[in-house]
Tab-separated table of N, CA, C and O in Angstrom:
chain	number	residue	atom	x	y	z
L	730	UNK	N	5.348	-6.176	-17.342
L	730	UNK	CA	4.195	-6.868	-16.757
L	730	UNK	C	3.617	-7.721	-17.622
L	730	UNK	O	2.912	-8.692	-16.859
L	731	UNK	N	3.897	-7.760	-18.670
L	731	UNK	CA	3.095	-8.701	-19.614
L	731	UNK	C	3.847	-9.867	-19.465
L	731	UNK	O	3.130	-10.926	-19.436
L	732	UNK	N	5.312	-10.017	-19.193
L	732	UNK	CA	5.704	-11.325	-19.270
L	732	UNK	C	5.516	-11.871	-17.943
L	732	UNK	O	5.270	-13.036	-17.881
L	733	UNK	N	5.441	-10.962	-16.829
L	733	UNK	CA	5.068	-11.647	-15.952
L	733	UNK	C	3.726	-11.989	-15.399
L	733	UNK	O	3.414	-13.143	-14.906
L	734	UNK	N	2.745	-11.461	-15.976
L	734	UNK	CA	1.358	-11.948	-16.389
L	734	UNK	C	1.349	-13.382	-17.092
L	734	UNK	O	0.374	-14.344	-16.755
L	735	UNK	N	2.270	-13.521	-17.821
L	735	UNK	CA	2.366	-14.890	-18.637
L	735	UNK	C	3.022	-15.967	-18.114
L	735	UNK	O	3.052	-17.139	-18.424
L	736	UNK	N	3.725	-15.554	-16.869
L	736	UNK	CA	4.687	-16.696	-15.893
L	736	UNK	C	3.764	-17.794	-15.411
L	736	UNK	O	2.537	-17.569	-14.761
L	737	UNK	N	4.148	-19.014	-15.673
L	737	UNK	CA	3.392	-19.977	-15.091
L	737	UNK	C	3.884	-20.745	-13.763
L	737	UNK	O	3.328	-21.472	-13.036
L	738	UNK	N	5.195	-20.194	-13.372
L	738	UNK	CA	5.871	-20.946	-12.226
L	738	UNK	C	5.989	-19.469	-11.158
L	738	UNK	O	5.222	-18.574	-10.993
L	739	UNK	N	6.996	-19.875	-10.155
L	739	UNK	CA	7.081	-18.637	-9.496
L	739	UNK	C	8.184	-17.775	-9.954
L	739	UNK	O	9.139	-17.957	-10.446
L	740	UNK	N	7.878	-16.478	-9.616
L	740	UNK	CA	8.447	-15.459	-10.095
L	740	UNK	C	9.047	-14.573	-8.899
L	740	UNK	O	8.334	-14.144	-8.305
L	741	UNK	N	10.399	-14.119	-8.895
L	741	UNK	CA	11.038	-13.392	-7.774
L	741	UNK	C	11.734	-11.879	-8.461
L	741	UNK	O	12.427	-12.504	-9.308
L	742	UNK	N	11.520	-10.679	-7.732
L	742	UNK	CA	12.271	-9.764	-8.020
L	742	UNK	C	13.612	-9.925	-7.186
L	742	UNK	O	13.447	-10.043	-6.283
L	743	UNK	N	14.804	-9.561	-7.924
L	743	UNK	CA	15.963	-9.820	-7.138
L	743	UNK	C	16.864	-8.779	-7.613
L	743	UNK	O	17.049	-8.538	-9.063
L	744	UNK	N	17.455	-8.138	-6.373
L	744	UNK	CA	18.458	-7.086	-6.889
L	744	UNK	C	19.832	-7.415	-5.705
L	744	UNK	O	19.422	-7.613	-4.922
L	745	UNK	N	20.665	-7.637	-6.399
L	745	UNK	CA	22.225	-7.863	-5.592
L	745	UNK	C	22.909	-6.889	-5.821
L	745	UNK	O	23.218	-6.310	-6.872
L	746	UNK	N	23.460	-6.744	-4.435
L	746	UNK	CA	24.373	-5.471	-4.116
L	746	UNK	C	25.849	-5.562	-4.897
L	746	UNK	O	26.122	-6.774	-5.225
L	747	UNK	N	26.463	-4.455	-4.642
L	747	UNK	CA	27.922	-4.233	-5.443
L	747	UNK	C	28.804	-5.457	-4.548
L	747	UNK	O	28.632	-5.651	-3.264
L	748	UNK	N	29.410	-6.101	-5.412
L	748	UNK	CA	30.816	-6.983	-4.537
L	748	UNK	C	32.237	-6.612	-5.382
L	748	UNK	O	32.006	-6.665	-6.498
L	749	UNK	N	33.020	-6.374	-4.682
L	749	UNK	CA	34.365	-6.287	-5.163
L	749	UNK	C	35.479	-7.362	-4.497
L	749	UNK	O	35.595	-7.254	-3.529
L	750	UNK	N	36.273	-7.923	-5.295
L	750	UNK	CA	37.085	-8.932	-4.756
L	750	UNK	C	38.586	-8.489	-5.273
L	750	UNK	O	38.525	-7.992	-6.210
L	751	UNK	N	39.285	-8.194	-4.080
L	751	UNK	CA	40.390	-7.541	-4.379
L	751	UNK	C	41.494	-8.803	-3.971
L	751	UNK	O	41.513	-9.197	-2.856
L	752	UNK	N	42.383	-9.252	-4.645
L	752	UNK	CA	43.566	-9.908	-4.700
L	752	UNK	C	44.681	-9.440	-3.411
L	752	UNK	O	45.270	-8.340	-4.392
L	753	UNK	N	45.092	-9.785	-2.418
L	753	UNK	CA	45.876	-9.009	-1.572
L	753	UNK	C	47.083	-9.734	-1.408
L	753	UNK	O	47.370	-10.855	-1.299
L	754	UNK	N	48.287	-9.127	-1.290
L	754	UNK	CA	49.566	-10.044	-1.192
L	754	UNK	C	49.848	-10.040	0.126
L	754	UNK	O	50.421	-11.149	0.176
L	755	UNK	N	49.412	-9.410	0.941
L	755	UNK	CA	49.849	-9.772	2.438
L	755	UNK	C	48.598	-9.585	3.145
L	755	UNK	O	47.447	-8.893	3.083
L	756	UNK	N	48.291	-10.364	4.387
L	756	UNK	CA	47.289	-10.264	5.093
L	756	UNK	C	47.007	-9.155	5.690
L	756	UNK	O	45.811	-8.356	5.899
L	757	UNK	N	48.104	-8.275	6.224
L	757	UNK	CA	47.715	-6.823	6.689
L	757	UNK	C	47.296	-5.909	5.627
L	757	UNK	O	46.464	-5.240	5.997
L	758	UNK	N	47.532	-6.064	4.349
L	758	UNK	CA	46.684	-5.259	3.604
L	758	UNK	C	45.307	-5.340	3.499
L	758	UNK	O	44.540	-4.765	3.122
L	759	UNK	N	44.984	-6.674	3.562
L	759	UNK	CA	43.365	-7.193	3.585
L	759	UNK	C	42.615	-6.634	4.500
L	759	UNK	O	41.333	-6.275	4.673
L	760	UNK	N	43.634	-6.792	5.717
L	760	UNK	CA	42.925	-6.366	6.906
L	760	UNK	C	42.457	-4.834	7.098
L	760	UNK	O	41.751	-4.214	7.344
L	761	UNK	N	43.521	-3.949	6.550
L	761	UNK	CA	43.404	-2.569	6.247
L	761	UNK	C	42.260	-2.431	5.376
L	761	UNK	O	41.488	-1.104	5.747
L	762	UNK	N	42.149	-2.995	4.439
L	762	UNK	CA	41.039	-2.692	3.311
L	762	UNK	C	39.805	-3.223	4.098
L	762	UNK	O	38.939	-2.063	3.801
L	763	UNK	N	39.876	-4.113	4.771
L	763	UNK	CA	38.521	-4.567	5.390
L	763	UNK	C	37.781	-3.550	6.296
L	763	UNK	O	36.910	-3.580	6.566
L	764	UNK	N	38.806	-2.881	6.933
L	764	UNK	CA	38.548	-2.010	8.186
L	764	UNK	C	38.139	-0.763	7.531
L	764	UNK	O	37.087	-0.071	7.850
L	765	UNK	N	38.741	-0.373	5.948
L	765	UNK	CA	38.088	0.645	5.465
L	765	UNK	C	37.066	0.512	5.065
L	765	UNK	O	35.811	1.364	4.924
L	766	UNK	N	36.481	-0.504	4.409
L	766	UNK	CA	35.019	-1.265	3.837
L	766	UNK	C	34.239	-0.976	5.098
L	766	UNK	O	33.048	-0.617	4.882
L	767	UNK	N	34.346	-1.618	6.233
L	767	UNK	CA	33.363	-1.823	6.973
L	767	UNK	C	33.319	-0.438	7.897
L	767	UNK	O	31.821	-0.086	7.664
L	768	UNK	N	34.321	0.915	7.843
L	768	UNK	CA	33.973	2.055	8.327
L	768	UNK	C	33.174	2.840	7.039
L	768	UNK	O	32.653	3.886	7.535
L	769	UNK	N	32.896	2.390	5.698
L	769	UNK	CA	32.490	3.197	5.016
L	769	UNK	C	31.149	2.413	4.524
L	769	UNK	O	30.219	2.745	3.587
L	770	UNK	N	30.623	1.394	5.742
L	770	UNK	CA	29.367	0.960	5.398
L	770	UNK	C	29.261	-0.530	4.824
L	770	UNK	O	28.126	-0.816	4.729
L	771	UNK	N	30.135	-1.210	4.075
L	771	UNK	CA	30.019	-2.306	3.635
L	771	UNK	C	30.171	-3.354	4.690
L	771	UNK	O	31.540	-3.885	4.729
L	772	UNK	N	29.214	-3.460	5.456
L	772	UNK	CA	29.179	-4.397	6.545
L	772	UNK	C	29.088	-5.940	6.496
L	772	UNK	O	29.559	-6.703	7.137
L	773	UNK	N	29.301	-6.425	5.203
L	773	UNK	CA	29.189	-7.467	4.379
L	773	UNK	C	30.394	-7.950	4.406
L	773	UNK	O	30.738	-9.035	3.419
L	774	UNK	N	31.674	-7.339	4.548
L	774	UNK	CA	32.828	-7.554	3.717
L	774	UNK	C	33.589	-8.484	4.628
L	774	UNK	O	33.201	-9.024	5.669
L	775	UNK	N	34.464	-9.108	3.695
L	775	UNK	CA	35.182	-10.242	4.540
L	775	UNK	C	36.746	-10.638	3.893
L	775	UNK	O	36.930	-10.434	2.962
L	776	UNK	N	37.424	-11.347	4.655
L	776	UNK	CA	38.571	-12.101	4.229
L	776	UNK	C	38.732	-13.444	4.055
L	776	UNK	O	38.189	-14.180	5.006
L	777	UNK	N	38.806	-13.804	2.756
L	777	UNK	CA	39.345	-15.303	2.588
L	777	UNK	C	40.712	-15.533	2.648
L	777	UNK	O	41.420	-14.957	1.595
L	778	UNK	N	41.214	-16.893	3.089
L	778	UNK	CA	42.874	-16.957	2.739
L	778	UNK	C	42.453	-18.635	2.211
L	778	UNK	O	41.868	-19.446	2.991
L	779	UNK	N	42.813	-18.824	0.791
L	779	UNK	CA	42.542	-20.003	0.294
L	779	UNK	C	43.338	-21.130	0.829
L	779	UNK	O	44.537	-20.822	1.486
L	780	UNK	N	43.366	-22.339	0.075
L	780	UNK	CA	44.292	-23.511	0.753
L	780	UNK	C	45.962	-23.111	0.344
L	780	UNK	O	46.623	-23.277	0.823
L	781	UNK	N	45.812	-22.593	-0.911
L	781	UNK	CA	47.241	-22.211	-1.552
L	781	UNK	C	47.672	-20.675	-0.832
L	781	UNK	O	49.055	-20.542	-1.260
L	782	UNK	N	47.284	-20.221	0.129
L	782	UNK	CA	47.522	-19.053	0.711
L	782	UNK	C	47.230	-17.760	0.037
L	782	UNK	O	47.529	-16.537	0.203
L	783	UNK	N	46.120	-17.935	-0.968
L	783	UNK	CA	45.805	-16.861	-1.747
L	783	UNK	C	44.932	-15.847	-0.719
L	783	UNK	O	43.974	-16.552	-0.262
L	784	UNK	N	44.819	-14.667	-0.697
L	784	UNK	CA	44.239	-13.726	0.154
L	784	UNK	C	43.355	-12.977	-0.233
L	784	UNK	O	43.784	-12.079	-1.376
L	785	UNK	N	41.859	-12.965	-0.470
L	785	UNK	CA	41.175	-12.156	-0.997
L	785	UNK	C	40.190	-11.397	-0.112
L	785	UNK	O	39.714	-11.978	0.808
L	786	UNK	N	40.074	-10.272	-0.384
L	786	UNK	CA	39.316	-9.291	0.527
L	786	UNK	C	37.845	-9.102	-0.468
L	786	UNK	O	38.087	-8.635	-1.769
L	787	UNK	N	36.607	-9.342	-0.085
L	787	UNK	CA	35.650	-9.116	-0.790
L	787	UNK	C	34.806	-7.678	-0.168
L	787	UNK	O	34.601	-7.717	1.236
L	788	UNK	N	34.673	-6.683	-0.819
L	788	UNK	CA	34.117	-5.643	-0.252
L	788	UNK	C	32.716	-5.709	-0.631
L	788	UNK	O	32.412	-5.913	-1.970
L	789	UNK	N	31.705	-5.829	0.387
L	789	UNK	CA	30.249	-6.522	0.173
L	789	UNK	C	29.220	-5.301	0.675
L	789	UNK	O	29.611	-5.198	1.818
L	790	UNK	N	28.295	-5.144	-0.151
L	790	UNK	CA	27.237	-3.890	0.543
L	790	UNK	C	26.032	-5.070	0.942
L	790	UNK	O	25.947	-6.215	0.924
L	791	UNK	N	25.320	-4.369	2.209
L	791	UNK	CA	23.896	-4.911	2.220
L	791	UNK	C	22.826	-4.449	1.628
L	791	UNK	O	21.783	-4.904	2.054
L	792	UNK	N	22.723	-4.109	0.459
L	792	UNK	CA	21.570	-3.401	-0.215
L	792	UNK	C	21.202	-4.536	-0.957
L	792	UNK	O	20.540	-4.243	-2.119
L	793	UNK	N	21.006	-5.755	-0.477
L	793	UNK	CA	20.029	-6.837	-1.596
L	793	UNK	C	18.603	-6.741	-1.542
L	793	UNK	O	18.160	-6.027	-0.519
L	794	UNK	N	17.908	-7.352	-2.247
L	794	UNK	CA	16.628	-7.212	-2.210
L	794	UNK	C	15.799	-8.285	-3.046
L	794	UNK	O	16.544	-8.603	-4.227
L	795	UNK	N	15.085	-9.108	-2.254
L	795	UNK	CA	14.619	-10.217	-3.234
L	795	UNK	C	13.003	-10.422	-2.677
L	795	UNK	O	12.811	-10.891	-1.210
L	796	UNK	N	12.267	-10.418	-3.643
L	796	UNK	CA	10.860	-10.250	-3.056
L	796	UNK	C	10.038	-11.242	-4.145
L	796	UNK	O	9.801	-11.059	-5.477
L	797	UNK	N	9.225	-12.280	-3.590
L	797	UNK	CA	8.540	-12.983	-4.487
L	797	UNK	C	7.263	-12.235	-5.208
L	797	UNK	O	6.492	-11.246	-4.491
L	798	UNK	N	7.099	-12.247	-6.243
L	798	UNK	CA	5.974	-11.634	-6.728
L	798	UNK	C	4.891	-12.554	-7.597
L	798	UNK	O	3.783	-12.073	-7.552
L	799	UNK	N	5.174	-13.836	-7.930
L	799	UNK	CA	4.160	-14.662	-8.061
L	799	UNK	C	4.457	-16.312	-7.698
L	799	UNK	O	5.569	-16.425	-7.506
L	800	UNK	N	3.260	-17.042	-7.714
L	800	UNK	CA	3.604	-18.352	-6.810
L	800	UNK	C	2.681	-19.225	-7.973
L	800	UNK	O	1.553	-18.950	-7.956
L	801	UNK	N	3.109	-20.094	-8.700
L	801	UNK	CA	2.257	-21.038	-9.541
L	801	UNK	C	1.730	-20.178	-10.776
L	801	UNK	O	0.676	-20.746	-11.003
L	802	UNK	N	2.279	-19.439	-10.956
L	802	UNK	CA	1.448	-18.456	-12.185
L	802	UNK	C	0.900	-17.487	-11.402
L	802	UNK	O	0.028	-16.640	-12.501
L	803	UNK	N	0.202	-17.245	-10.316
L	803	UNK	CA	-0.776	-16.437	-9.696
L	803	UNK	C	0.193	-15.097	-9.469
L	803	UNK	O	1.018	-15.446	-8.057
L	804	UNK	N	-0.434	-13.968	-9.631
L	804	UNK	CA	0.364	-12.736	-9.537
L	804	UNK	C	0.192	-12.234	-8.047
L	804	UNK	O	-1.371	-12.674	-7.579
L	805	UNK	N	1.165	-12.465	-6.808
L	805	UNK	CA	0.853	-12.269	-5.767
L	805	UNK	C	0.811	-10.608	-4.944
L	805	UNK	O	0.486	-10.170	-4.218
L	806	UNK	N	1.047	-9.761	-6.113
L	806	UNK	CA	1.344	-8.422	-5.898
L	806	UNK	C	0.590	-7.608	-6.947
L	806	UNK	O	0.514	-7.978	-7.919
L	807	UNK	N	0.307	-6.395	-6.350
L	807	UNK	CA	-0.185	-5.320	-7.714
L	807	UNK	C	0.981	-4.468	-8.552
L	807	UNK	O	2.139	-4.690	-8.101
L	808	UNK	N	0.558	-4.109	-9.081
L	808	UNK	CA	1.519	-3.523	-10.116
L	808	UNK	C	2.170	-2.202	-9.734
L	808	UNK	O	3.281	-1.835	-9.883
L	809	UNK	N	1.303	-1.847	-8.951
L	809	UNK	CA	1.752	-0.410	-7.995
L	809	UNK	C	2.967	-1.171	-7.056
L	809	UNK	O	3.696	-0.220	-7.252
L	810	UNK	N	3.101	-2.046	-6.615
L	810	UNK	CA	3.832	-2.696	-5.540
L	810	UNK	C	5.170	-2.847	-6.372
L	810	UNK	O	6.050	-2.861	-6.192
L	811	UNK	N	5.185	-3.368	-7.683
L	811	UNK	CA	6.123	-3.539	-8.582
L	811	UNK	C	6.789	-2.352	-8.860
L	811	UNK	O	8.090	-2.258	-8.988
L	812	UNK	N	6.094	-1.679	-9.174
L	812	UNK	CA	6.641	-0.099	-9.647
L	812	UNK	C	7.287	0.554	-8.483
L	812	UNK	O	8.737	0.871	-8.369
L	813	UNK	N	6.722	0.434	-7.200
L	813	UNK	CA	7.467	0.653	-5.755
L	813	UNK	C	9.069	0.194	-5.472
L	813	UNK	O	10.148	0.421	-5.464
L	814	UNK	N	8.670	-1.392	-6.146
L	814	UNK	CA	10.168	-2.277	-6.061
L	814	UNK	C	11.172	-1.864	-7.064
L	814	UNK	O	12.354	-1.651	-6.694
L	815	UNK	N	10.896	-1.420	-8.272
L	815	UNK	CA	11.824	-0.962	-9.300
L	815	UNK	C	12.395	0.364	-8.525
L	815	UNK	O	13.587	0.460	-9.069
L	816	UNK	N	11.667	1.160	-8.247
L	816	UNK	CA	12.197	2.603	-7.432
L	816	UNK	C	13.132	2.320	-6.584
L	816	UNK	O	14.005	2.448	-6.549
L	817	UNK	N	12.410	1.316	-5.743
L	817	UNK	CA	13.779	1.088	-4.301
L	817	UNK	C	15.077	0.269	-5.209
L	817	UNK	O	16.172	0.697	-4.785
L	818	UNK	N	14.614	-0.696	-5.915
L	818	UNK	CA	15.760	-1.208	-6.402
L	818	UNK	C	16.783	-0.212	-7.404
L	818	UNK	O	18.127	-0.108	-7.229
L	819	UNK	N	16.379	0.877	-8.034
L	819	UNK	CA	17.031	1.707	-8.526
L	819	UNK	C	17.875	2.443	-7.587
L	819	UNK	O	19.004	3.374	-7.919
L	820	UNK	N	17.042	2.879	-6.608
L	820	UNK	CA	17.818	3.718	-5.565
L	820	UNK	C	19.005	2.989	-4.723
L	820	UNK	O	20.277	3.580	-4.633
L	821	UNK	N	18.986	1.656	-4.628
L	821	UNK	CA	20.100	0.778	-4.352
L	821	UNK	C	21.128	0.812	-5.141
L	821	UNK	O	22.184	1.031	-4.862
L	822	UNK	N	20.829	0.812	-6.500
L	822	UNK	CA	21.776	0.704	-7.327
L	822	UNK	C	22.452	1.996	-7.346
L	822	UNK	O	23.881	2.232	-7.627
L	823	UNK	N	21.774	3.510	-7.388
L	823	UNK	CA	22.500	4.489	-7.054
L	823	UNK	C	23.644	4.439	-5.756
L	823	UNK	O	24.849	5.340	-6.079
L	824	UNK	N	23.003	3.867	-4.671
L	824	UNK	CA	23.918	3.732	-3.783
L	824	UNK	C	25.135	2.904	-4.148
L	824	UNK	O	26.657	3.023	-3.490
L	825	UNK	N	24.694	1.937	-4.962
L	825	UNK	CA	26.087	1.064	-4.892
L	825	UNK	C	27.121	1.843	-6.047
L	825	UNK	O	28.497	1.898	-5.968
L	826	UNK	N	26.733	2.602	-6.877
L	826	UNK	CA	27.450	3.422	-7.753
L	826	UNK	C	28.298	4.395	-6.790
L	826	UNK	O	29.523	4.678	-6.805
């Protein structure tokens, strides 16, 4: 809170979810892993095939959080709300684990 009160610009509270990149030998392997990831709740997962044929499967969660806290140095939320955001982010981290 002390650092936040001293901020002169915009401050954003941001939590980024779990991401796992897996290099796959065959497209079928990536498709199988993709199906498992989606069925397990990792809805933002996807397959990328690079120019050289490299097949990458990304397992991504949807547990992101991005909330503005201050604008031009002016705190826009209460300390209680920031404590709530930290609690929510910690829950999301537990879900990642």
